[in-house]
Short mmCIF file of C-alpha atoms in Angstrom, two decimals:
data_model
loop_
_atom_site.label_atom_id
_atom_site.label_comp_id
_atom_site.label_asym_id
_atom_site.label_seq_id
_atom_site.Cartn_x
_atom_site.Cartn_y
_atom_site.Cartn_z
CA UNK J 1 -6.77 -10.57 38.16
CA UNK J 2 -6.30 -7.51 40.74
CA UNK J 3 -3.66 -6.18 38.35
CA UNK J 4 -6.03 -6.27 35.21
CA UNK J 5 -8.64 -4.34 37.16
CA UNK J 6 -6.14 -1.86 38.29
CA UNK J 7 -5.05 -1.36 34.60
CA UNK J 8 -8.74 -1.10 33.46
CA UNK J 9 -9.43 1.70 36.20
CA UNK J 10 -6.29 3.44 35.28
CA UNK J 11 -7.53 3.33 31.60
CA UNK J 12 -10.63 4.27 32.44
CA UNK J 13 -9.64 7.08 34.16
CA UNK J 14 -7.48 8.11 31.23
CA UNK J 15 -10.48 7.83 28.78
CA UNK J 16 -12.84 9.86 31.10
CA UNK J 17 -10.51 12.87 30.86
CA UNK J 18 -10.20 12.50 27.17
CA UNK J 19 -14.06 12.29 26.62
CA UNK J 20 -14.40 15.64 28.55
CA UNK J 21 -12.03 17.46 26.26
CA UNK J 22 -13.69 16.16 23.19
CA UNK J 23 -17.37 17.15 23.80
CA UNK J 24 -17.85 18.52 20.14
CA UNK J 25 -20.07 15.60 19.68
CA UNK J 26 -22.46 17.09 22.14
CA UNK J 27 -24.05 14.38 23.43
CA UNK J 28 -23.68 12.64 26.70
CA UNK J 29 -22.61 14.41 29.90
CA UNK J 30 -22.87 11.44 31.58
CA UNK J 31 -19.40 9.93 32.80
CA UNK J 32 -19.53 7.10 30.11
CA UNK J 33 -16.27 5.07 30.22
CA UNK J 34 -15.54 5.01 26.40
CA UNK J 35 -17.83 6.06 23.63
CA UNK J 36 -18.30 3.68 20.67
CA UNK J 37 -17.46 5.04 17.30
CA UNK J 38 -20.37 5.86 15.02
CA UNK J 39 -21.04 7.79 12.13
CA UNK J 40 -20.57 7.56 8.29
CA UNK J 41 -17.18 7.35 6.43
CA UNK J 42 -17.16 7.75 2.73
CA UNK J 43 -13.95 6.53 0.95
CA UNK J 44 -12.94 7.64 -2.65
CA UNK J 45 -10.88 4.69 -4.52
CA UNK J 46 -11.09 1.20 -4.00
CA UNK J 47 -7.42 0.10 -4.55
CA UNK J 48 -4.84 -1.10 -1.85
CA UNK J 49 -5.70 1.87 0.40
CA UNK J 50 -9.28 2.31 -0.20
CA UNK J 51 -10.24 -1.04 -0.04
CA UNK J 52 -8.42 -1.73 2.92
CA UNK J 53 -9.74 1.22 5.13
CA UNK J 54 -13.20 0.47 4.14
CA UNK J 55 -13.08 -3.35 5.47
CA UNK J 56 -11.29 -2.45 8.51
CA UNK J 57 -13.53 0.79 9.43
CA UNK J 58 -16.23 -2.04 9.50
CA UNK J 59 -14.17 -4.95 11.12
CA UNK J 60 -12.73 -2.70 13.84
CA UNK J 61 -16.14 -0.80 14.63
CA UNK J 62 -17.91 -4.49 14.63
CA UNK J 63 -20.33 -2.65 12.20
CA UNK J 64 -20.78 0.44 14.41
CA UNK J 65 -19.41 3.01 11.34
CA UNK J 66 -21.32 2.92 8.42
CA UNK J 67 -18.78 2.78 5.21
CA UNK J 68 -19.64 4.02 1.61
CA UNK J 69 -16.90 3.25 -0.89
CA UNK J 70 -16.98 5.04 -4.25
CA UNK J 71 -15.01 3.53 -6.97
CA UNK J 72 -15.19 3.96 -10.79
CA UNK J 73 -14.00 0.62 -11.85
CA UNK J 74 -16.39 -2.67 -11.28
CA UNK J 75 -13.47 -4.88 -9.67
CA UNK J 76 -10.23 -4.49 -8.53
CA UNK J 77 -7.47 -4.91 -10.48
CA UNK J 78 -3.85 -5.16 -8.91
CA UNK J 79 -0.78 -3.15 -10.17
CA UNK J 80 1.68 -5.54 -8.37
CA UNK J 81 2.03 -8.83 -10.36
CA UNK J 82 0.65 -6.94 -13.34
CA UNK J 83 4.14 -7.04 -14.95
CA UNK J 84 3.82 -10.81 -15.04
CA UNK J 85 1.07 -10.36 -17.62
CA UNK J 86 3.63 -8.62 -19.97
CA UNK J 87 6.12 -11.83 -19.97
CA UNK J 88 2.77 -14.29 -20.58
CA UNK J 89 3.04 -15.79 -16.96
CA UNK J 90 -0.47 -14.25 -15.71
CA UNK J 91 -3.54 -13.24 -17.09
CA UNK J 92 -5.70 -10.24 -16.19
CA UNK J 93 -8.18 -12.71 -14.52
CA UNK J 94 -5.30 -13.65 -12.03
CA UNK J 95 -4.81 -10.24 -10.71
CA UNK J 96 -8.53 -9.13 -10.66
CA UNK J 97 -10.87 -9.54 -7.22
CA UNK J 98 -14.33 -8.56 -6.76
CA UNK J 99 -15.72 -6.22 -4.48
CA UNK J 100 -18.44 -8.83 -3.16
CA UNK J 101 -16.28 -9.66 -0.07
CA UNK J 102 -16.32 -6.09 1.21
CA UNK J 103 -20.04 -5.75 0.15
CA UNK J 104 -21.38 -9.14 1.37
CA UNK J 105 -19.03 -10.11 4.31
CA UNK J 106 -18.13 -6.39 5.63
CA UNK J 107 -21.42 -4.58 5.00
CA UNK J 108 -19.55 -1.90 2.69
CA UNK J 109 -21.97 -0.11 0.58
CA UNK J 110 -19.92 0.08 -2.84
CA UNK J 111 -21.06 2.52 -5.73
CA UNK J 112 -19.55 2.60 -8.99
CA UNK J 113 -19.14 6.19 -9.79
CA UNK J 114 -16.70 8.85 -9.68
CA UNK J 115 -16.19 11.63 -7.27
CA UNK J 116 -15.98 14.93 -8.73
CA UNK J 117 -16.06 17.58 -5.88
CA UNK J 118 -15.87 18.21 -2.08
CA UNK J 119 -17.37 20.58 0.14
CA UNK J 120 -15.18 20.13 3.18
CA UNK J 121 -17.50 22.55 5.15
CA UNK J 122 -20.90 20.88 4.80
CA UNK J 123 -19.12 17.42 4.44
CA UNK J 124 -20.53 16.37 1.26
CA UNK J 125 -19.16 14.86 -1.87
CA UNK J 126 -20.32 15.17 -5.43
CA UNK J 127 -20.30 12.11 -7.61
CA UNK J 128 -20.07 12.12 -11.61
CA UNK J 129 -23.72 11.03 -12.18
CA UNK J 130 -25.16 13.42 -10.24
CA UNK J 131 -25.86 11.95 -6.71
CA UNK J 132 -24.31 13.47 -3.39
CA UNK J 133 -23.06 11.89 -0.32
CA UNK J 134 -22.79 13.50 2.87
CA UNK J 135 -19.87 12.11 5.62
CA UNK J 136 -18.69 12.53 9.05
CA UNK J 137 -15.12 11.81 7.71
CA UNK J 138 -13.87 11.34 4.26
CA UNK J 139 -11.01 9.26 2.89
CA UNK J 140 -9.52 9.89 -0.34
CA UNK J 141 -7.50 7.08 -1.81
CA UNK J 142 -7.50 8.22 -5.30
CA UNK J 143 -3.93 7.13 -6.41
CA UNK J 144 -2.06 9.08 -9.09
CA UNK J 145 -3.03 10.84 -12.20
CA UNK J 146 -0.65 11.44 -15.27
CA UNK J 147 0.82 14.81 -16.15
CA UNK J 148 0.16 14.61 -19.54
CA UNK J 149 1.04 18.20 -19.94
CA UNK J 150 4.71 17.02 -19.51
CA UNK J 151 4.30 14.85 -22.30
CA UNK J 152 2.26 16.75 -24.41
CA UNK J 153 1.75 14.43 -27.69
CA UNK J 154 0.44 11.73 -25.22
CA UNK J 155 -2.46 14.54 -24.23
CA UNK J 156 -4.96 12.39 -26.30
CA UNK J 157 -6.91 9.23 -26.12
CA UNK J 158 -5.66 8.07 -29.66
CA UNK J 159 -2.16 8.42 -28.77
CA UNK J 160 -2.41 7.09 -25.48
CA UNK J 161 -3.83 4.02 -27.00
CA UNK J 162 -0.83 3.57 -29.57
CA UNK J 163 2.32 4.41 -27.09
CA UNK J 164 0.84 2.63 -23.69
CA UNK J 165 1.60 3.45 -20.05
CA UNK J 166 0.21 0.17 -18.45
CA UNK J 167 1.04 2.02 -15.13
CA UNK J 168 -2.60 1.28 -14.12
CA UNK J 169 -3.23 -2.40 -14.50
CA UNK J 170 -6.29 -3.25 -16.70
CA UNK J 171 -6.72 -2.98 -20.56
CA UNK J 172 -3.57 -0.90 -20.85
CA UNK J 173 -1.74 -3.92 -19.57
CA UNK J 174 -3.33 -6.63 -21.90
CA UNK J 175 -2.94 -4.04 -24.74
CA UNK J 176 1.06 -3.69 -24.17
CA UNK J 177 1.17 -7.54 -23.88
CA UNK J 178 -0.59 -7.87 -27.35
CA UNK J 179 2.30 -5.26 -28.53
CA UNK J 180 5.09 -7.35 -27.27
CA UNK J 181 3.52 -10.45 -28.88
CA UNK J 182 3.28 -9.04 -32.24
CA UNK J 183 6.55 -7.33 -32.15
CA UNK J 184 9.05 -9.13 -34.58
CA UNK J 185 12.32 -10.85 -33.39
CA UNK J 186 14.99 -8.39 -33.19
CA UNK J 187 12.64 -5.49 -32.44
CA UNK J 188 13.33 -2.91 -29.52
CA UNK J 189 11.18 -2.49 -26.20
CA UNK J 190 11.94 0.77 -24.84
CA UNK J 191 10.39 2.03 -21.55
CA UNK J 192 10.93 5.60 -20.12
CA UNK J 193 10.91 6.53 -16.47
CA UNK J 194 10.07 9.57 -14.69
CA UNK J 195 11.86 11.30 -12.22
CA UNK J 196 11.11 10.03 -8.74
CA UNK J 197 8.84 9.96 -6.91
CA UNK J 198 6.43 7.90 -8.90
CA UNK J 199 4.18 5.02 -8.22
CA UNK J 200 6.34 1.75 -7.48
CA UNK J 201 9.82 2.75 -7.53
CA UNK J 202 11.17 -0.84 -8.64
CA UNK J 203 8.13 -1.29 -11.06
CA UNK J 204 9.70 -0.24 -14.11
CA UNK J 205 12.74 -2.21 -13.86
CA UNK J 206 10.86 -5.29 -12.95
CA UNK J 207 9.05 -4.85 -16.16
CA UNK J 208 12.17 -4.59 -18.11
CA UNK J 209 13.35 -7.54 -16.26
CA UNK J 210 10.32 -9.60 -17.05
CA UNK J 211 10.05 -8.78 -20.78
CA UNK J 212 13.65 -9.44 -21.43
CA UNK J 213 12.74 -12.88 -19.88
CA UNK J 214 10.12 -13.16 -22.48
CA UNK J 215 12.30 -11.96 -25.10
CA UNK J 216 15.02 -14.36 -24.12
CA UNK J 217 12.82 -17.49 -24.25
CA UNK J 218 10.86 -16.36 -27.68
CA UNK J 219 12.45 -13.43 -29.32
CA UNK J 220 16.11 -13.69 -28.45
CA UNK J 221 17.29 -11.22 -30.86
CA UNK J 222 15.44 -8.35 -29.35
CA UNK J 223 16.44 -5.68 -27.07
CA UNK J 224 15.13 -4.04 -23.87
CA UNK J 225 15.98 -0.45 -23.68
CA UNK J 226 15.70 1.31 -20.14
CA UNK J 227 15.27 5.27 -20.65
CA UNK J 228 15.45 6.70 -17.12
CA UNK J 229 15.25 10.24 -16.03
CA UNK J 230 16.83 9.46 -12.86
CA UNK J 231 20.65 9.42 -12.21
CA UNK J 232 20.79 5.74 -11.44
CA UNK J 233 18.31 2.96 -10.82
CA UNK J 234 16.45 4.03 -8.01
CA UNK J 235 15.42 0.64 -6.19
CA UNK J 236 17.09 -2.62 -5.61
CA UNK J 237 19.80 -1.37 -7.97
CA UNK J 238 22.45 -4.10 -6.94
CA UNK J 239 19.74 -6.94 -7.69
CA UNK J 240 18.54 -5.46 -10.84
CA UNK J 241 22.00 -4.76 -12.40
CA UNK J 242 23.18 -8.25 -11.52
CA UNK J 243 20.06 -9.82 -12.94
CA UNK J 244 20.59 -8.12 -16.37
CA UNK J 245 24.25 -8.69 -16.78
CA UNK J 246 23.96 -12.42 -15.63
CA UNK J 247 20.42 -13.18 -17.37
CA UNK J 248 19.91 -10.79 -20.10
CA UNK J 249 23.75 -9.66 -21.29
CA UNK J 250 22.58 -9.11 -24.74
CA UNK J 251 19.11 -7.97 -24.27
CA UNK J 252 18.93 -5.25 -21.55
CA UNK J 253 20.71 -1.76 -22.02
CA UNK J 254 20.04 1.06 -19.15
CA UNK J 255 20.59 4.72 -20.08
CA UNK J 256 20.44 6.97 -17.16
CA UNK J 257 19.67 10.84 -17.18
CA UNK J 258 17.01 10.55 -19.79
CA UNK J 259 14.14 12.80 -19.07
CA UNK J 260 11.50 12.37 -21.57
CA UNK J 261 10.17 15.92 -22.98
CA UNK J 262 8.00 14.38 -25.73
CA UNK J 263 6.97 11.55 -27.96
CA UNK J 264 6.71 11.25 -31.88
CA UNK J 265 3.59 8.84 -31.84
CA UNK J 266 3.68 8.47 -35.64
CA UNK J 267 7.12 6.90 -35.46
CA UNK J 268 7.21 5.36 -31.95
CA UNK J 269 10.08 7.67 -30.82
CA UNK J 270 10.88 8.96 -27.43
CA UNK J 271 12.25 12.57 -27.23
CA UNK J 272 14.81 13.82 -24.95
CA UNK J 273 16.69 16.99 -24.77
CA UNK J 274 19.73 15.75 -26.59
CA UNK J 275 18.91 12.37 -27.99
CA UNK J 276 15.88 10.56 -29.65
CA UNK J 277 15.24 7.20 -29.47
CA UNK J 278 13.05 4.94 -31.85
CA UNK J 279 11.51 1.49 -30.51
CA UNK J 280 9.41 -0.83 -31.98
CA UNK J 281 7.28 -1.11 -28.64
CA UNK J 282 7.69 2.47 -26.76
CA UNK J 283 5.95 2.32 -23.24
CA UNK J 284 6.03 5.71 -21.42
CA UNK J 285 5.55 5.76 -17.40
CA UNK J 286 4.25 9.24 -17.21
CA UNK J 287 5.12 11.73 -14.66
CA UNK J 288 2.40 11.91 -11.95
CA UNK J 289 0.46 13.67 -9.11
CA UNK J 290 -1.97 13.11 -6.53
CA UNK J 291 -5.37 11.93 -8.20
CA UNK J 292 -7.63 15.00 -9.17
CA UNK J 293 -9.97 14.88 -6.39
CA UNK J 294 -7.31 15.92 -4.05
CA UNK J 295 -6.68 19.21 -5.60
CA UNK J 296 -10.48 19.56 -6.38
CA UNK J 297 -11.08 19.17 -2.41
CA UNK J 298 -8.39 22.34 -1.94
CA UNK J 299 -6.00 19.86 0.12
CA UNK J 300 -2.65 21.42 0.81
CA UNK J 301 -0.09 20.07 -1.82
CA UNK J 302 3.57 19.65 -1.57
CA UNK J 303 5.28 20.32 -4.83
CA UNK J 304 2.07 20.99 -6.30
CA UNK J 305 1.83 17.24 -6.63
CA UNK J 306 1.15 15.20 -3.27
CA UNK J 307 -1.03 15.69 -0.46
CA UNK J 308 0.60 17.10 3.08
CA UNK J 309 -0.80 14.79 5.69
CA UNK J 310 -0.56 14.47 9.50
CA UNK J 311 1.24 11.34 10.31
CA UNK J 312 -0.73 10.27 13.45
CA UNK J 313 -4.20 10.33 11.40
CA UNK J 314 -3.46 10.78 7.80
CA UNK J 315 -5.50 13.73 7.85
CA UNK J 316 -5.12 16.61 5.27
CA UNK J 317 -2.74 19.24 7.14
CA UNK J 318 -5.31 22.04 5.92
CA UNK J 319 -8.68 20.58 5.64
CA UNK J 320 -10.10 18.69 8.72
CA UNK J 321 -12.36 15.66 8.54
CA UNK J 322 -10.28 14.58 5.13
CA UNK J 323 -7.89 11.71 5.36
CA UNK J 324 -5.52 10.41 2.38
CA UNK J 325 -4.16 7.33 1.89
CA UNK J 326 -1.57 5.71 -0.62
CA UNK J 327 0.34 7.03 -3.49
CA UNK J 328 -1.63 10.49 -3.35
CA UNK J 329 0.18 11.43 -0.38
CA UNK J 330 3.80 13.09 0.32
CA UNK J 331 5.70 10.23 1.53
CA UNK J 332 7.61 10.22 4.86
CA UNK J 333 11.38 9.83 4.59
CA UNK J 334 12.44 6.92 2.42
CA UNK J 335 8.85 5.74 2.24
CA UNK J 336 7.79 4.20 -1.21
CA UNK J 337 4.64 4.56 -3.21
CA UNK J 338 3.45 0.88 -3.03
CA UNK J 339 0.43 -1.04 -2.82
CA UNK J 340 1.53 -2.61 0.56
CA UNK J 341 2.29 0.85 2.13
CA UNK J 342 -1.25 1.99 1.00
CA UNK J 343 -2.55 -0.89 2.90
CA UNK J 344 -0.51 -0.05 5.81
CA UNK J 345 -1.56 3.73 5.70
CA UNK J 346 -5.19 2.33 5.67
CA UNK J 347 -4.90 0.57 8.85
CA UNK J 348 -3.27 3.79 10.44
CA UNK J 349 -6.16 5.86 9.07
CA UNK J 350 -8.93 3.37 10.00
CA UNK J 351 -7.54 3.27 13.71
CA UNK J 352 -7.41 7.00 13.86
CA UNK J 353 -10.84 7.54 12.24
CA UNK J 354 -12.54 5.22 14.92
CA UNK J 355 -10.74 7.04 17.87
CA UNK J 356 -11.61 10.28 16.48
CA UNK J 357 -15.28 9.18 15.83
CA UNK J 358 -15.45 8.10 19.42
CA UNK J 359 -14.07 11.55 20.46
CA UNK J 360 -10.73 10.39 21.44
CA UNK J 361 -6.95 11.20 20.21
CA UNK J 362 -5.29 8.88 17.79
CA UNK J 363 -2.77 6.54 18.75
CA UNK J 364 0.25 8.37 19.50
CA UNK J 365 2.67 5.56 18.42
CA UNK J 366 1.73 4.35 14.96
CA UNK J 367 4.17 2.00 12.93
CA UNK J 368 3.94 1.13 9.32
CA UNK J 369 5.97 -1.18 7.08
CA UNK J 370 6.60 -1.82 3.65
CA UNK J 371 7.40 -4.96 1.72
CA UNK J 372 7.95 -4.92 -2.07
CA UNK J 373 8.79 -8.10 -4.16
CA UNK J 374 9.91 -7.61 -7.62
CA UNK J 375 10.32 -10.38 -10.35
CA UNK J 376 13.52 -10.55 -12.33
CA UNK J 377 12.58 -13.54 -14.61
CA UNK J 378 9.32 -15.74 -14.60
CA UNK J 379 10.68 -17.78 -11.72
CA UNK J 380 12.85 -15.51 -9.19
CA UNK J 381 12.43 -12.47 -7.29
CA UNK J 382 13.77 -10.06 -4.82
CA UNK J 383 12.29 -7.84 -2.08
CA UNK J 384 12.88 -4.52 -0.38
CA UNK J 385 11.52 -3.98 3.19
CA UNK J 386 11.22 -1.21 5.38
CA UNK J 387 9.90 -0.45 8.90
CA UNK J 388 8.77 3.09 9.95
CA UNK J 389 8.19 4.37 13.66
CA UNK J 390 6.46 7.62 14.49
CA UNK J 391 8.74 10.17 15.81
CA UNK J 392 7.05 12.72 17.96
CA UNK J 393 9.68 15.44 17.81
CA UNK J 394 9.77 15.41 13.68
CA UNK J 395 5.96 14.60 13.61
CA UNK J 396 6.77 11.91 10.94
CA UNK J 397 7.34 8.22 10.61
CA UNK J 398 11.22 7.20 10.03
CA UNK J 399 12.78 3.96 9.16
CA UNK J 400 14.07 2.26 12.16
CA UNK J 401 17.83 2.24 11.85
CA UNK J 402 19.54 -1.33 11.29
CA UNK J 403 16.24 -2.66 10.12
CA UNK J 404 14.87 -3.58 6.81
CA UNK J 405 16.95 -3.98 3.44
CA UNK J 406 16.98 -6.00 0.35
CA UNK J 407 17.53 -9.56 -0.80
CA UNK J 408 20.69 -11.05 -0.22
CA UNK J 409 20.39 -12.67 -3.74
CA UNK J 410 17.51 -13.14 -6.17
CA UNK J 411 15.61 -16.58 -5.66
CA UNK J 412 12.89 -18.98 -6.54
CA UNK J 413 11.77 -19.05 -3.13
CA UNK J 414 11.31 -15.30 -3.04
CA UNK J 415 9.16 -15.57 -6.30
CA UNK J 416 6.87 -18.09 -4.29
CA UNK J 417 6.70 -15.49 -1.35
CA UNK J 418 5.80 -12.77 -3.79
CA UNK J 419 2.88 -14.63 -4.95
CA UNK J 420 1.78 -15.57 -1.49
CA UNK J 421 2.17 -11.95 -0.47
CA UNK J 422 -0.29 -10.99 -3.28
CA UNK J 423 -2.78 -13.68 -2.11
CA UNK J 424 -2.56 -12.47 1.14
CA UNK J 425 -2.39 -8.50 0.58
CA UNK J 426 -5.79 -9.20 -1.85
CA UNK J 427 -7.64 -11.17 1.01
CA UNK J 428 -6.59 -8.69 3.78
CA UNK J 429 -8.14 -5.62 1.61
CA UNK J 430 -11.09 -7.31 0.04
CA UNK J 431 -11.84 -10.65 1.65
CA UNK R 1 -27.00 -3.88 25.67
CA UNK R 2 -24.41 -2.66 23.21
CA UNK R 3 -22.83 -0.80 25.85
CA UNK R 4 -22.45 -3.87 27.97
CA UNK R 5 -21.05 -5.69 25.01
CA UNK R 6 -18.88 -2.84 24.22
CA UNK R 7 -17.51 -2.69 27.75
CA UNK R 8 -16.90 -6.48 27.68
CA UNK R 9 -14.57 -6.05 24.42
CA UNK R 10 -12.95 -3.33 26.13
CA UNK R 11 -12.33 -5.43 29.28
CA UNK R 12 -10.81 -8.25 27.07
CA UNK R 13 -8.62 -6.14 25.05
CA UNK R 14 -7.24 -4.55 28.41
CA UNK R 15 -6.54 -8.00 29.85
CA UNK R 16 -4.60 -8.89 26.56
CA UNK R 17 -2.64 -5.65 26.88
CA UNK R 18 -2.25 -6.40 30.81
CA UNK R 19 -1.07 -9.93 29.92
CA UNK R 20 1.20 -8.60 27.40
CA UNK R 21 2.97 -5.64 29.57
CA UNK R 22 3.03 -7.22 32.94
CA UNK R 23 3.01 -4.29 35.14
CA UNK R 24 4.17 -1.88 32.73
CA UNK R 25 1.59 0.88 31.96
CA UNK R 26 4.01 2.71 29.25
CA UNK R 27 2.11 1.36 26.45
CA UNK R 28 -1.38 1.81 27.86
CA UNK R 29 -1.88 5.04 25.73
CA UNK R 30 -4.14 3.48 23.23
CA UNK R 31 -5.99 0.27 24.20
CA UNK R 32 -5.86 -0.91 20.70
CA UNK R 33 -1.99 -0.77 20.29
CA UNK R 34 -1.66 -4.46 20.29
CA UNK R 35 -4.48 -4.85 17.60
CA UNK R 36 -3.01 -2.12 15.56
CA UNK R 37 0.41 -3.32 15.59
CA UNK R 38 -0.41 -6.99 14.78
CA UNK R 39 -2.37 -5.52 11.66
CA UNK R 40 0.80 -4.46 10.17
CA UNK R 41 1.88 -8.36 9.88
CA UNK R 42 -1.45 -8.94 7.93
CA UNK R 43 -0.61 -8.06 4.53
CA UNK R 44 1.69 -11.21 4.16
CA UNK R 45 0.15 -13.34 7.06
CA UNK R 46 -3.45 -12.72 6.46
CA UNK R 47 -6.13 -10.31 8.76
CA UNK R 48 -5.55 -11.39 12.34
CA UNK R 49 -2.58 -13.89 11.20
CA UNK R 50 -5.21 -16.09 9.34
CA UNK R 51 -2.87 -16.60 6.04
CA UNK R 52 -4.34 -17.87 2.83
CA UNK R 53 -3.18 -21.44 2.29
CA UNK R 54 0.34 -21.45 0.55
CA UNK R 55 3.88 -19.94 1.38
CA UNK R 56 3.06 -17.70 4.16
CA UNK R 57 3.11 -19.22 8.02
CA UNK R 58 -0.28 -18.96 9.95
CA UNK R 59 0.23 -16.94 13.01
CA UNK R 60 -3.29 -16.72 14.37
CA UNK R 61 -3.78 -18.94 17.47
CA UNK R 62 -0.13 -19.97 17.62
CA UNK R 63 1.63 -20.32 20.89
CA UNK R 64 2.89 -16.89 22.04
CA UNK R 65 6.18 -18.40 23.34
CA UNK R 66 6.95 -20.22 20.08
CA UNK R 67 6.08 -17.09 18.05
CA UNK R 68 8.24 -14.72 20.44
CA UNK R 69 11.02 -17.31 19.95
CA UNK R 70 10.99 -17.37 16.22
CA UNK R 71 10.91 -13.72 16.20
CA UNK R 72 13.96 -13.06 18.54
CA UNK R 73 15.72 -15.70 16.45
CA UNK R 74 15.21 -13.61 13.42
CA UNK R 75 16.44 -10.45 15.47
CA UNK R 76 19.64 -12.08 16.69
CA UNK R 77 20.44 -13.80 13.16
CA UNK R 78 20.33 -17.07 14.70
CA UNK R 79 17.30 -18.13 12.55
CA UNK R 80 17.70 -17.87 8.92
CA UNK R 81 15.38 -16.04 6.78
CA UNK R 82 14.69 -14.23 3.64
CA UNK R 83 13.20 -11.29 4.85
CA UNK R 84 12.00 -11.78 8.66
CA UNK R 85 15.57 -10.88 10.04
CA UNK R 86 15.42 -7.65 8.34
CA UNK R 87 11.53 -6.99 9.60
CA UNK R 88 11.92 -8.36 13.19
CA UNK R 89 14.39 -5.77 13.94
CA UNK R 90 12.12 -2.73 13.14
CA UNK R 91 9.97 -3.31 16.18
CA UNK R 92 11.09 -3.05 19.77
CA UNK R 93 10.69 -6.18 22.09
CA UNK R 94 7.78 -4.63 23.93
CA UNK R 95 6.02 -4.24 20.55
CA UNK R 96 6.82 -8.04 19.59
CA UNK R 97 5.22 -8.78 22.74
CA UNK R 98 1.98 -6.97 22.45
CA UNK R 99 2.03 -8.19 18.84
CA UNK R 100 2.57 -12.08 19.62
CA UNK R 101 0.00 -11.69 22.57
CA UNK R 102 -2.50 -10.49 20.00
CA UNK R 103 -2.04 -13.01 17.49
CA UNK R 104 -2.04 -15.97 19.98
CA UNK R 105 -5.19 -14.92 21.23
CA UNK R 106 -6.81 -15.11 17.87
CA UNK R 107 -9.09 -18.32 17.17
CA UNK R 108 -7.06 -20.90 15.07
CA UNK R 109 -9.74 -21.63 12.60
CA UNK R 110 -12.28 -19.83 10.37
CA UNK R 111 -11.45 -16.36 9.14
#
């Protein structure tokens, strides 16, 4: 008892010192022990990052902070698990979650619209349908945009409907499944992979594996051709190559150093500097950058593609008041662009924003971790995991030596964990 | 009124911290540290450890000693796992103490 009281007084001392330095909110000169976070946070993008930050801001402030979420789609559709639609194991319904939980249980105001411009000085956000929102803090979780200029023939709606990306789950995923279903036995499915970093590093290899699983059962004379711009398989290499040689020896073929320069849409042909490959179904995972609103807001980008952030708060390094999450940021060392990671970014940012709104510094010791499951067939999966702790000297989060790693073997058990992971993270973000 | 309620919730959080840390104050920097650390488990084990029915263990309201024993088993390799042996090694013993204290304090039922 006395110990708790002593610690409380100690903490209160720290807090009142902090609230003296943080007088920018301009209210209350009385010696208040801790201010409660209040204000309005606008979140752009309702994917893994945006949905999670919206929920946790409401939850952790006990409703004290107002949250508005701007999302262009009417429902959340998960990219993770979406490859199982291509193999015929799941439907679009299985990976779709409503925003009702955020609205009704957590009191988030959800607006179906698109953010088009930010005024970081007046702290306002302009919407495509003409409205405007003012904010105390803005969270951008815009995901990726595709760099069609690097695949010029696909820079048109009609071509994109023929040569599919299916790298944002939804109608494209369903359309790609239809192409695979109508392909003749003995046909070729080719997938092109851009240079890293891109959204979901193991995703293309998982896709190749589960499409091969479908072919093996239904179109055994068909081929899966992986055309990778990278020098080698960049994620879970041993597990993928073992699955390809053991499960699909006559189906999967992997070709490294194949950077796509364009496509011939009429002949469904992928064009490379010294090579061209015709396929019956051609699937292009395009090169990517942070969603357009990031550059429209004037945020500092790394390599002209990814937003540079402060790892204690995920605030933009050049634009105060704007926090960025998920695939859009320039990642910390070895950190993948994954839905799991976006969810972890969201909680780091939610905690930091609530501290900042209360006039306090963000938590100086943040930790984020990643778990990413990949299916190798309809029934077996594997994982990669990592834990990243903040390093005050390097001002970034770094993987903990000796921790993390990949599965020893692919297994049926991990396929169950993969589906369990999905159920839990969807609920953690949206329910 | 809201201030009083707020103060109470602060006090209970500090109690959680104090219980987890004993007399060490090294981690008292952010009063929500335990909450923040435990939130890194939620992707797989549910918000505040309330896992969805199915493959994942419910952590909310479990006995702290039992949770710590499992985590230490994962850390030293004595407890078999597909993934938790890799994850448990990413946290310090002090962090695992804070996490298990927080999760054990969650109500077992409800959401």
